[in-house]
Structure formats: structure tokens, C-alpha cells
Tab-separated table of C-alpha atoms and ligand atoms in Angstrom:
chain	number	residue	atom	x	y	z
A	437	MET	CA	-4.115	-17.004	-14.676
A	438	LYS	CA	-6.377	-19.220	-12.591
A	439	ASN	CA	-7.776	-16.716	-10.106
A	440	THR	CA	-8.576	-13.421	-11.814
A	441	THR	CA	-11.152	-12.213	-9.256
A	442	PHE	CA	-8.913	-9.413	-7.946
A	443	LEU	CA	-8.158	-8.084	-11.432
A	444	ASP	CA	-11.802	-8.467	-12.497
A	445	ALA	CA	-12.882	-6.355	-9.523
A	446	CYS	CA	-10.183	-3.711	-10.196
A	447	ARG	CA	-11.600	-3.412	-13.724
A	448	ARG	CA	-15.186	-3.372	-12.425
A	449	GLY	CA	-16.027	-6.628	-14.143
A	450	GLU	CA	-17.932	-9.582	-12.719
A	451	PRO	CA	-15.577	-11.625	-10.544
A	452	GLU	CA	-16.480	-15.196	-9.576
A	453	HIS	CA	-16.466	-14.111	-5.944
A	454	SER	CA	-15.539	-10.981	-3.953
A	455	PRO	CA	-11.739	-10.873	-3.970
A	456	VAL	CA	-9.837	-10.410	-0.730
A	457	TRP	CA	-6.259	-9.532	0.183
A	458	PHE	CA	-4.743	-7.750	3.173
A	459	MET	CA	-2.152	-5.007	3.416
A	460	ARG	CA	0.798	-6.375	5.388
A	461	GLN	CA	-0.518	-9.895	4.894
A	462	ALA	CA	3.078	-11.047	5.166
A	463	GLY	CA	4.129	-9.946	8.617
A	464	ARG	CA	4.920	-10.802	12.198
A	465	TYR	CA	1.393	-11.956	13.076
A	466	LEU	CA	2.088	-15.063	10.932
A	467	PRO	CA	4.115	-17.744	12.764
A	468	SER	CA	5.593	-18.889	9.439
A	469	TYR	CA	6.816	-15.327	8.702
A	470	LYS	CA	8.598	-15.225	12.038
A	471	ARG	CA	10.174	-18.601	11.301
A	472	LEU	CA	11.346	-17.580	7.831
A	473	LYS	CA	12.622	-14.217	9.053
A	474	GLY	CA	14.466	-15.581	12.105
A	475	GLN	CA	16.768	-12.992	13.651
A	476	ARG	CA	17.086	-10.946	10.459
A	477	ASN	CA	16.063	-7.328	10.036
A	478	ILE	CA	13.289	-6.777	7.489
A	479	MET	CA	15.757	-5.189	5.036
A	480	ASP	CA	17.860	-8.387	5.112
A	481	VAL	CA	14.745	-10.276	4.030
A	482	VAL	CA	13.974	-7.761	1.277
A	483	LYS	CA	17.539	-8.044	-0.030
A	484	ASP	CA	17.293	-11.835	-0.301
A	485	PRO	CA	14.991	-12.485	-3.312
A	486	GLU	CA	14.545	-16.187	-2.487
A	487	LEU	CA	13.491	-15.447	1.067
A	488	ALA	CA	11.392	-12.394	0.164
A	489	SER	CA	9.469	-14.395	-2.434
A	490	ASP	CA	8.974	-17.286	0.014
A	491	VAL	CA	7.559	-14.840	2.568
A	492	ALA	CA	5.126	-13.321	0.046
A	493	VAL	CA	3.922	-16.679	-1.308
A	494	ASP	CA	3.673	-18.226	2.132
A	495	ALA	CA	1.233	-15.494	3.241
A	496	VAL	CA	-0.954	-16.156	0.184
A	497	ASN	CA	-1.075	-19.860	0.967
A	498	ALA	CA	-1.661	-19.355	4.677
A	499	LEU	CA	-4.716	-17.135	4.136
A	500	GLY	CA	-6.289	-18.242	0.852
A	501	VAL	CA	-6.389	-14.639	-0.443
A	502	ASP	CA	-6.941	-13.672	-4.074
A	503	ALA	CA	-3.769	-11.606	-4.604
A	504	GLY	CA	-0.189	-11.530	-3.372
A	505	ILE	CA	1.888	-8.422	-2.674
A	506	ILE	CA	5.608	-8.164	-3.246
A	507	PHE	CA	7.627	-8.310	-0.053
A	508	ALA	CA	9.409	-4.983	0.293
A	509	ASP	CA	9.005	-1.767	2.271
A	510	ILE	CA	8.061	1.731	1.142
A	511	MET	CA	11.610	2.888	2.022
A	512	VAL	CA	13.360	0.550	-0.444
A	513	PRO	CA	13.555	2.860	-3.504
A	514	LEU	CA	15.025	5.578	-1.282
A	515	GLU	CA	18.035	3.380	-0.613
A	516	GLY	CA	18.562	3.433	-4.389
A	517	ILE	CA	18.878	7.238	-4.408
A	518	GLY	CA	21.337	7.365	-1.534
A	519	VAL	CA	19.173	7.773	1.569
A	520	LYS	CA	20.599	6.118	4.671
A	521	PHE	CA	17.946	4.586	6.923
A	522	LYS	CA	17.163	1.732	9.285
A	523	ILE	CA	13.816	0.072	9.833
A	524	GLU	CA	13.649	-0.336	13.587
A	525	GLU	CA	11.329	-2.960	15.061
A	526	ASN	CA	8.236	-1.474	16.643
A	527	VAL	CA	9.278	2.011	15.509
A	528	GLY	CA	9.458	2.052	11.726
A	529	PRO	CA	11.829	3.778	9.315
A	530	VAL	CA	14.475	6.084	10.833
A	531	VAL	CA	16.461	8.222	8.388
A	532	SER	CA	19.977	9.213	9.420
A	533	ASN	CA	20.369	12.123	6.991
A	534	PRO	CA	16.966	13.887	6.946
A	535	ILE	CA	16.307	16.538	4.299
A	536	ARG	CA	16.931	20.021	5.660
A	537	SER	CA	17.912	22.087	2.628
A	538	LEU	CA	17.807	22.340	-1.155
A	539	GLU	CA	21.384	20.990	-1.223
A	540	ASP	CA	20.177	17.849	0.569
A	541	VAL	CA	17.634	17.313	-2.213
A	542	THR	CA	20.118	17.938	-5.025
A	543	ALA	CA	22.493	15.453	-3.425
A	544	LEU	CA	19.958	12.633	-3.948
A	545	GLY	CA	20.731	10.334	-6.865
A	546	THR	CA	18.569	9.236	-9.776
A	547	LEU	CA	17.019	5.790	-9.485
A	548	ASP	CA	17.880	3.105	-11.997
A	549	PRO	CA	16.014	0.180	-10.410
A	550	GLU	CA	17.928	-2.636	-12.173
A	551	ARG	CA	21.254	-1.016	-11.232
A	552	ASP	CA	20.491	0.343	-7.753
A	553	ILE	CA	17.977	-2.062	-6.202
A	554	PRO	CA	18.157	-5.234	-8.343
A	555	PHE	CA	17.201	-7.383	-5.356
A	556	VAL	CA	13.607	-6.046	-5.359
A	557	LEU	CA	13.152	-6.851	-9.032
A	558	ASP	CA	14.707	-10.295	-8.568
A	559	GLY	CA	12.263	-10.772	-5.679
A	560	VAL	CA	9.348	-9.765	-7.936
A	561	ARG	CA	10.422	-12.204	-10.659
A	562	SER	CA	10.947	-14.986	-8.155
A	563	THR	CA	7.549	-14.370	-6.492
A	564	ILE	CA	5.781	-14.454	-9.860
A	565	THR	CA	7.502	-17.741	-10.722
A	566	LYS	CA	6.519	-19.259	-7.372
A	567	LEU	CA	2.892	-18.119	-7.704
A	568	ASP	CA	2.888	-20.098	-10.948
A	569	ASP	CA	0.030	-18.171	-12.555
A	570	ALA	CA	-2.328	-19.100	-9.740
A	571	LEU	CA	-3.134	-15.481	-8.839
A	572	PRO	CA	-1.956	-11.909	-9.436
A	573	LEU	CA	0.948	-10.200	-7.708
A	574	ILE	CA	0.560	-6.568	-6.596
A	575	GLY	CA	3.562	-4.248	-6.789
A	576	PHE	CA	3.712	-1.126	-4.655
A	577	SER	CA	5.478	2.063	-3.751
A	578	GLY	CA	5.128	4.733	-1.124
A	579	ALA	CA	3.538	7.888	-2.558
A	580	PRO	CA	5.770	10.967	-2.873
A	581	PHE	CA	4.093	12.764	0.048
A	582	THR	CA	4.566	9.890	2.510
A	583	LEU	CA	8.153	9.304	1.355
A	584	ALA	CA	8.882	13.051	1.634
A	585	ALA	CA	7.426	13.042	5.138
A	586	TYR	CA	9.777	10.236	6.244
A	587	LEU	CA	12.710	12.019	4.611
A	588	ILE	CA	11.986	15.361	6.267
A	589	GLU	CA	10.863	14.138	9.707
A	590	GLY	CA	13.623	11.529	9.881
A	591	GLY	CA	11.268	9.099	11.627
A	592	PRO	CA	7.726	8.647	12.891
A	593	SER	CA	6.005	11.892	13.806
A	594	ARG	CA	2.568	12.721	15.134
A	595	ASN	CA	1.918	16.107	13.508
A	596	LEU	CA	4.426	16.094	10.637
A	597	GLU	CA	5.563	19.518	11.838
A	598	LYS	CA	8.780	19.660	9.860
A	599	THR	CA	7.072	18.444	6.700
A	600	LYS	CA	4.327	21.042	6.953
A	601	ALA	CA	6.845	23.765	7.796
A	602	THR	CA	8.693	22.859	4.599
A	603	ILE	CA	5.484	22.953	2.553
A	604	TYR	CA	4.425	26.327	3.942
A	605	SER	CA	7.750	28.142	4.212
A	606	ARG	CA	10.264	26.426	1.900
A	607	SER	CA	8.362	25.830	-1.300
A	608	ASP	CA	11.668	25.537	-3.200
A	609	VAL	CA	12.733	22.552	-1.077
A	610	TRP	CA	9.254	20.999	-1.173
A	611	GLU	CA	8.914	21.270	-4.951
A	612	ALA	CA	12.420	19.935	-5.619
A	613	LEU	CA	11.885	17.003	-3.260
A	614	MET	CA	8.439	16.108	-4.640
A	615	ARG	CA	9.838	16.344	-8.188
A	616	LYS	CA	12.680	13.965	-7.313
A	617	LEU	CA	10.384	11.496	-5.525
A	618	THR	CA	7.756	11.575	-8.282
A	619	ASP	CA	10.383	10.619	-10.864
A	620	THR	CA	11.750	7.942	-8.526
A	621	VAL	CA	8.322	6.390	-7.899
A	622	LYS	CA	7.428	6.433	-11.615
A	623	ASP	CA	10.629	4.582	-12.519
A	624	TYR	CA	10.263	2.180	-9.598
A	625	LEU	CA	6.670	1.202	-10.449
A	626	THR	CA	7.438	0.972	-14.159
A	627	ALA	CA	10.289	-1.432	-13.391
A	628	GLN	CA	7.938	-3.598	-11.305
A	629	ILE	CA	5.395	-3.647	-14.143
A	630	ASP	CA	8.143	-4.581	-16.601
A	631	CYS	CA	8.939	-7.537	-14.318
A	632	GLY	CA	5.323	-8.689	-14.531
A	633	VAL	CA	3.314	-7.418	-11.532
A	634	SER	CA	-0.424	-7.441	-12.321
A	635	ALA	CA	-1.398	-4.263	-10.438
A	636	VAL	CA	0.290	-1.512	-8.433
A	637	GLN	CA	-0.665	0.220	-5.207
A	638	LEU	CA	0.550	3.618	-4.095
A	639	PHE	CA	0.603	3.970	-0.290
A	640	ASP	CA	-0.030	7.521	0.904
A	641	SER	CA	-0.213	6.541	4.551
A	642	TRP	CA	0.469	9.949	6.078
A	643	VAL	CA	-1.281	12.368	3.748
A	644	GLY	CA	-4.342	12.498	6.010
A	645	CYS	CA	-2.612	15.253	7.974
A	646	LEU	CA	-3.454	17.671	5.141
A	647	GLY	CA	-6.769	19.352	4.408
A	648	ALA	CA	-8.284	19.029	0.935
A	649	GLU	CA	-7.135	22.470	-0.239
A	650	ASP	CA	-3.513	21.894	0.743
A	651	TYR	CA	-3.598	18.418	-0.768
A	652	ALA	CA	-4.881	19.868	-4.055
A	653	ARG	CA	-2.270	22.630	-3.978
A	654	PHE	CA	0.855	20.843	-2.834
A	655	VAL	CA	0.455	17.124	-3.536
A	656	SER	CA	-2.156	15.958	-6.012
A	657	ALA	CA	-0.403	16.975	-9.256
A	658	TYR	CA	2.579	14.760	-8.374
A	659	THR	CA	0.398	11.762	-7.564
A	660	ALA	CA	-1.678	12.334	-10.721
A	661	GLU	CA	1.518	12.417	-12.775
A	662	ILE	CA	2.475	8.996	-11.418
A	663	PHE	CA	-0.900	7.475	-12.253
A	664	SER	CA	-0.881	8.928	-15.744
A	665	SER	CA	2.613	7.655	-16.498
A	666	VAL	CA	2.094	4.171	-15.068
A	667	SER	CA	-0.166	2.200	-17.350
A	668	GLY	CA	-1.189	-1.242	-18.497
A	669	VAL	CA	-2.192	-2.564	-15.057
A	670	PRO	CA	-4.825	-1.465	-12.499
A	671	ARG	CA	-3.561	1.285	-10.211
A	672	ILE	CA	-4.708	1.459	-6.574
A	673	HIS	CA	-4.471	4.576	-4.414
A	674	PHE	CA	-4.303	3.774	-0.697
A	675	CYS	CA	-5.011	6.566	1.709
A	676	ALA	CA	-5.531	6.361	5.454
A	677	ASP	CA	-7.282	8.694	7.830
A	678	SER	CA	-8.279	11.005	5.018
A	679	SER	CA	-12.025	10.969	4.507
A	680	PRO	CA	-12.076	14.691	3.568
A	681	LEU	CA	-9.637	13.997	0.725
A	682	VAL	CA	-11.501	11.197	-1.028
A	683	GLU	CA	-12.788	13.356	-3.920
A	684	GLU	CA	-9.265	14.713	-4.431
A	685	PHE	CA	-7.817	11.189	-4.496
A	686	HIS	CA	-10.338	10.233	-7.127
A	687	LYS	CA	-9.216	13.145	-9.308
A	688	THR	CA	-5.638	11.805	-9.388
A	689	GLY	CA	-6.808	9.118	-11.829
A	690	ALA	CA	-6.372	5.859	-9.866
A	691	ASP	CA	-8.559	2.928	-10.914
A	692	VAL	CA	-9.161	1.770	-7.330
A	693	LEU	CA	-9.542	3.889	-4.189
A	694	SER	CA	-8.465	2.068	-1.030
A	695	VAL	CA	-10.081	3.652	2.008
A	696	ASP	CA	-10.105	2.979	5.725
A	697	TRP	CA	-12.975	2.214	8.095
A	698	ARG	CA	-13.660	5.892	8.813
A	699	VAL	CA	-15.295	6.273	5.389
A	700	PRO	CA	-18.542	4.339	4.835
A	701	LEU	CA	-17.830	2.285	1.721
A	702	GLY	CA	-20.958	3.421	-0.146
A	703	ASP	CA	-19.914	7.055	0.342
A	704	VAL	CA	-16.896	6.558	-1.893
A	705	TRP	CA	-19.042	5.602	-4.880
A	706	ARG	CA	-21.553	8.345	-4.014
A	707	ARG	CA	-18.952	11.091	-3.500
A	708	CYS	CA	-16.654	10.130	-6.383
A	709	SER	CA	-18.302	8.052	-9.075
A	710	GLU	CA	-19.917	4.670	-9.691
A	711	GLU	CA	-17.122	4.230	-12.237
A	712	THR	CA	-14.404	3.751	-9.613
A	713	ALA	CA	-13.457	0.507	-7.914
A	714	VAL	CA	-13.191	0.604	-4.115
A	715	GLN	CA	-10.952	-1.385	-1.797
A	716	GLY	CA	-11.502	-1.793	1.920
A	717	ASN	CA	-12.325	-1.281	4.628
A	718	LEU	CA	-12.440	-3.454	7.752
A	719	ASP	CA	-10.790	-1.863	10.780
A	720	PRO	CA	-7.612	-3.888	11.485
A	721	VAL	CA	-8.471	-3.700	15.188
A	722	VAL	CA	-11.769	-5.448	14.440
A	723	ALA	CA	-9.848	-8.107	12.491
A	724	MET	CA	-7.664	-8.538	15.565
A	725	VAL	CA	-10.660	-8.777	17.932
A	726	GLY	CA	-12.336	-11.415	15.731
A	727	GLY	CA	-15.453	-13.332	16.760
A	728	SER	CA	-18.983	-12.092	16.213
A	729	ALA	CA	-17.934	-8.411	16.317
A	730	MET	CA	-15.749	-9.090	13.308
A	731	ARG	CA	-18.266	-11.229	11.478
A	732	THR	CA	-20.973	-8.543	11.848
A	733	ARG	CA	-18.722	-5.873	10.389
A	734	VAL	CA	-17.521	-8.076	7.546
A	735	ALA	CA	-21.173	-8.736	6.652
A	736	ASP	CA	-21.917	-4.982	6.859
A	737	ILE	CA	-19.091	-4.176	4.462
A	738	LEU	CA	-20.182	-6.839	1.987
A	739	GLU	CA	-23.715	-5.473	2.212
A	740	ALA	CA	-22.496	-1.894	1.640
A	741	ALA	CA	-20.767	-3.072	-1.537
A	742	ARG	CA	-23.832	-4.897	-2.840
A	743	GLY	CA	-25.071	-3.445	-6.117
A	744	HIS	CA	-21.800	-1.640	-6.845
A	745	LYS	CA	-19.325	-2.959	-9.354
A	746	GLY	CA	-15.690	-3.209	-8.341
A	747	HIS	CA	-15.262	-4.013	-4.651
A	748	ILE	CA	-12.090	-5.570	-3.312
A	749	PHE	CA	-12.385	-6.671	0.297
A	750	SER	CA	-9.450	-5.553	2.424
A	751	LEU	CA	-8.574	-3.967	5.708
A	752	GLY	CA	-8.547	-0.205	6.083
A	753	HIS	CA	-4.840	-0.409	6.967
A	754	GLY	CA	-2.185	-3.058	7.598
A	755	VAL	CA	-2.736	-6.257	9.604
A	756	LEU	CA	-1.851	-5.699	13.270
A	757	GLN	CA	0.792	-7.804	14.934
A	758	ASN	CA	-1.539	-9.428	17.479
A	759	THR	CA	-4.000	-10.713	14.891
A	760	ASP	CA	-4.810	-14.420	14.853
A	761	PRO	CA	-4.347	-15.572	11.223
A	762	GLU	CA	-7.484	-17.657	11.734
A	763	ASN	CA	-9.527	-14.423	11.861
A	764	LEU	CA	-8.243	-13.415	8.449
A	765	ARG	CA	-9.017	-16.861	7.040
A	766	GLN	CA	-12.573	-16.395	8.300
A	767	VAL	CA	-12.819	-13.018	6.558
A	768	VAL	CA	-11.695	-14.607	3.292
A	769	GLU	CA	-14.222	-17.406	3.667
A	770	MET	CA	-17.066	-15.004	4.470
A	771	ALA	CA	-16.338	-12.750	1.502
A	772	HIS	CA	-16.086	-15.670	-0.882
A	773	ALA	CA	-19.260	-17.350	0.442
A	774	HIS	CA	-21.256	-14.106	0.434
A	775	THR	CA	-20.868	-13.589	-3.287
A	776	ARG	CA	-21.664	-17.180	-4.091
A	777	SER	CA	-24.882	-16.986	-2.045
A	778	ARG	CA	-26.071	-14.070	-4.179
A	779	ARG	CA	-25.906	-16.018	-7.385
B	2088	LIG	O1	2.557	-8.253	2.943
B	2088	LIG	C1	2.901	-7.075	2.957
B	2088	LIG	O2	2.091	-6.132	2.728
B	2088	LIG	C2	4.326	-6.807	3.299
B	2088	LIG	C3	5.042	-5.769	2.518
B	2088	LIG	C4	5.057	-4.409	3.197
B	2088	LIG	C5	5.884	-4.037	4.300
B	2088	LIG	N1	5.751	-2.709	4.510
B	2088	LIG	C6	6.788	-4.930	5.059
B	2088	LIG	C7	7.059	-4.569	6.475
B	2088	LIG	C8	4.354	-3.280	2.800
B	2088	LIG	C9	3.302	-3.145	1.703
B	2088	LIG	C10	4.816	-2.212	3.627
B	2088	LIG	C11	4.356	-0.833	3.454
B	2088	LIG	C12	4.755	0.201	4.432
B	2088	LIG	N2	5.899	0.313	5.176
B	2088	LIG	C13	3.972	1.353	4.685
B	2088	LIG	C14	2.660	1.671	3.992
B	2088	LIG	C15	1.530	0.944	4.631
B	2088	LIG	C16	1.148	1.462	5.997
B	2088	LIG	O3	1.218	0.649	6.927
B	2088	LIG	O4	0.787	2.626	6.107
B	2088	LIG	C17	4.650	2.131	5.644
B	2088	LIG	C18	4.172	3.443	6.240
B	2088	LIG	C19	5.881	1.458	5.938
B	2088	LIG	C20	6.951	1.912	6.858
B	2088	LIG	C21	7.118	0.903	7.933
B	2088	LIG	N3	7.872	-0.248	7.780
B	2088	LIG	C22	6.509	0.866	9.213
B	2088	LIG	C23	5.633	1.936	9.793
B	2088	LIG	C24	6.908	-0.349	9.821
B	2088	LIG	C25	6.447	-0.898	11.169
B	2088	LIG	C26	7.484	-0.957	12.212
B	2088	LIG	C27	7.152	-2.049	13.229
B	2088	LIG	O5	8.061	-2.783	13.595
B	2088	LIG	O6	5.986	-2.189	13.629
B	2088	LIG	C28	7.752	-1.019	8.908
B	2088	LIG	C29	8.361	-2.349	9.082
B	2088	LIG	C30	7.751	-3.441	8.275
B	2088	LIG	N4	7.575	-3.382	6.920
B	2088	LIG	C31	7.334	-4.707	8.737
B	2088	LIG	C32	6.905	-5.424	7.613
B	2088	LIG	C33	6.430	-6.852	7.561
B	2088	LIG	C34	7.351	-5.190	10.199
B	2088	LIG	C35	8.715	-5.345	10.735
B	2088	LIG	C36	9.399	-6.639	10.453
B	2088	LIG	O7	8.811	-7.629	9.964
B	2088	LIG	O8	10.595	-6.700	10.767
């Protein structure tokens, strides 16, 4: 592989330059994405391996990043176990049969990725072929907690009231659902690795609504089980809005902790260990604002990472829709130039 900087950083080696990639780098902020997608819903794109791989590779080429990410959505494996949902523009996933009882959980199927969602794996294979060994492809899945939250809430929710009510008062439903989702995610990520992805990222976007004690009691064992069963490639744990949980995330065994802008980067190494790699953490709003405000913060982040092994430059969360791609190209250039200037 020509550009190994991302994988070198994940393994805390000595990359040629600071690697950069962005969550949601393929998305509506890119004019070429909008062109490729046309009038289709995102799930139509995901189910068309040729188009999905074009979208993923196009984002890599448009930005000059050091890694690609498969084009899918965290909801995709749930379709494979019989969940009915739509991804509504400007809303997000909406589930038509939310989980309300133990029977609802038992009714879910068992995921066989090649049988139930072959289009994702075809998309992975096609993306890898199109990247032509130029750089690594990251596979991903939603983490069991975030998937459970979508399944129980049925859609976006501010306080995750139904999810927390299930955790606190229906432990039978919670445990059965987390068991089912943990098995699903393990099989889903393993299938992606078998198809050749170079790293995997687990998105636990909503887990920040829990305190550290509840996370340790009700969630972390499932996440840890996923990381211990998925091997052979670097494993990244993304968590948003969850500074108090960082030590707990570290204990789940991920190789890379991906944090948002609320956590000073150096704190992650200090609070967890020098032995972990860290991904992040420019505020996507700052990336949208651009200009000198952005450049100052990019420089601050690169400075905070100086002297630590294993930093992957990224945003603290996904690229926002109103971001000028030119801003992201500038971030890539700055990160690459910064490392070179230190040598
Ligand atoms: O380059 C990439 O990273 C694209 C692949 C990708 C998508 N979703 C495609 C997508 C990835 C990695 C995701 C992850 C995802 N999806 C997460 C975890 C990351 C995070 O943001 O916390 C979550 C929570 C979802 C669920 C979801 N899907 C939401 C909240 C939305 C936004 C709804 C909207 O319209 O703003 C989606 C839709 C979605 N998934 C889009 C994309 C490019 C935008 C809609 C579209 O293009 O039609």
C-alpha cells in the first residue's frame, strides 16, 4: 500500500506525515456527492455497490485524505436482522417497529452478512479495488448502545428517555437487545475485515447521555466483547460528547480513541495511557467557519499532539452540510505540512 500513514499512526509508529480523514467525508457538502446521488435516498446509494464505491473514492480524491471509509450507514446491519426503517433527510433514521418488549427482541433475526446484506460487502470489495492499494479503507459499525437507542426511541431523541427507562426498569429487555446487537456487530465487522478493510471504527454517537458508572455497568462489557473478538486490524472507538467516559472507553480495548473537541487532546493520553492512539478533534463547526479561526485551531491540535505517538487528525464529529470542501483541503494540507516541518 502506497500511503500507510493512517495505519502507522493507529499502530503508534512513525508515519511520514500526520494522517487525516474526516467522518462523513462523503456527504452532501460535496458537490460531486450530490451529483452522484441525484434524487436517490441514501439507502438506494448504499444498495448499489458501484455507486457506493464511487461515492467513497470520490471523497478521498476530492480531499486528499489518508484513508477512505466505506459508504454505508450505521442502520444497515439492522436491515439484515429484520428492522424496518427509513433514513429521512435532515432527520436521520426513523424505525417503524421500535423495540417495546422482550418479544420484539426475540423476533429479530440473526445476521449472516453475505446472505442478508451482500450489497455492503460488494461495496467494500468494489471500493478496495477502486482505491487500488493507494490508501487504506476503514470499515465501520454503529456500537450496540447507539443502535439500541435508535431501535428503542424509534428516531432522534434529545434525552433518550425510552432507552434509559429500558436500562433502568427492564433489564431483561436491555440485556437481550444488547446481546443480539453485540453478536450482530461482531459478525458485521468480521465480514468487513474478511473483505479486506484495513481498520474498523465503532460509532457510539449517543452514549454520552450516560454517566461513567452506568456506562461501566450497562454498556462497556458488550463493547469490550466486540473489540476482543475483532482482530487483525486497528480498532477505533468513536465517542461524542462523552468526556467523563474517556477512561471507560479506553478500558474496552480499542487501539484508537476518537474524541470530540470538548476533550483537550493531550488529556486523553494523560487520563488513559501514552500507549493509546488518539483521533480527533477539530470542531466540525470550526471546519465549517474556516479562515483564520480554523487555521489557529488546527495548529493548536497539531501542537497538542506533538511529542505523542499515534495521532490521527480528524474532526470531533461528522462534516457538517454547509462546509466548504476547500476548508477540509486546507486542514489536510496543514496537517501534512506541519509534520514535514518538524523533520
Ligand atoms: O463518508 C462517510 O463517513 C459516509 C458514511 C456514513 C454515513 N453515515 C452516510 C450518511 C457514516 C460513517 C455514517 C454514520 C452514521 N449514521 C452515524 C454515526 C456518526 C455520527 O454522525 O454520529 C449516525 C448516528 C448515523 C445515522 C444518520 N444517518 C444520521 C443522524 C443521518 C443524518 C440525517 C440528515 O439528513 O442530516 C444519516 C444520514 C446519512 N448517512 C447521510 C450520509 C451521507 C446524509 C443523508 C444523505 O446523504 O442522504
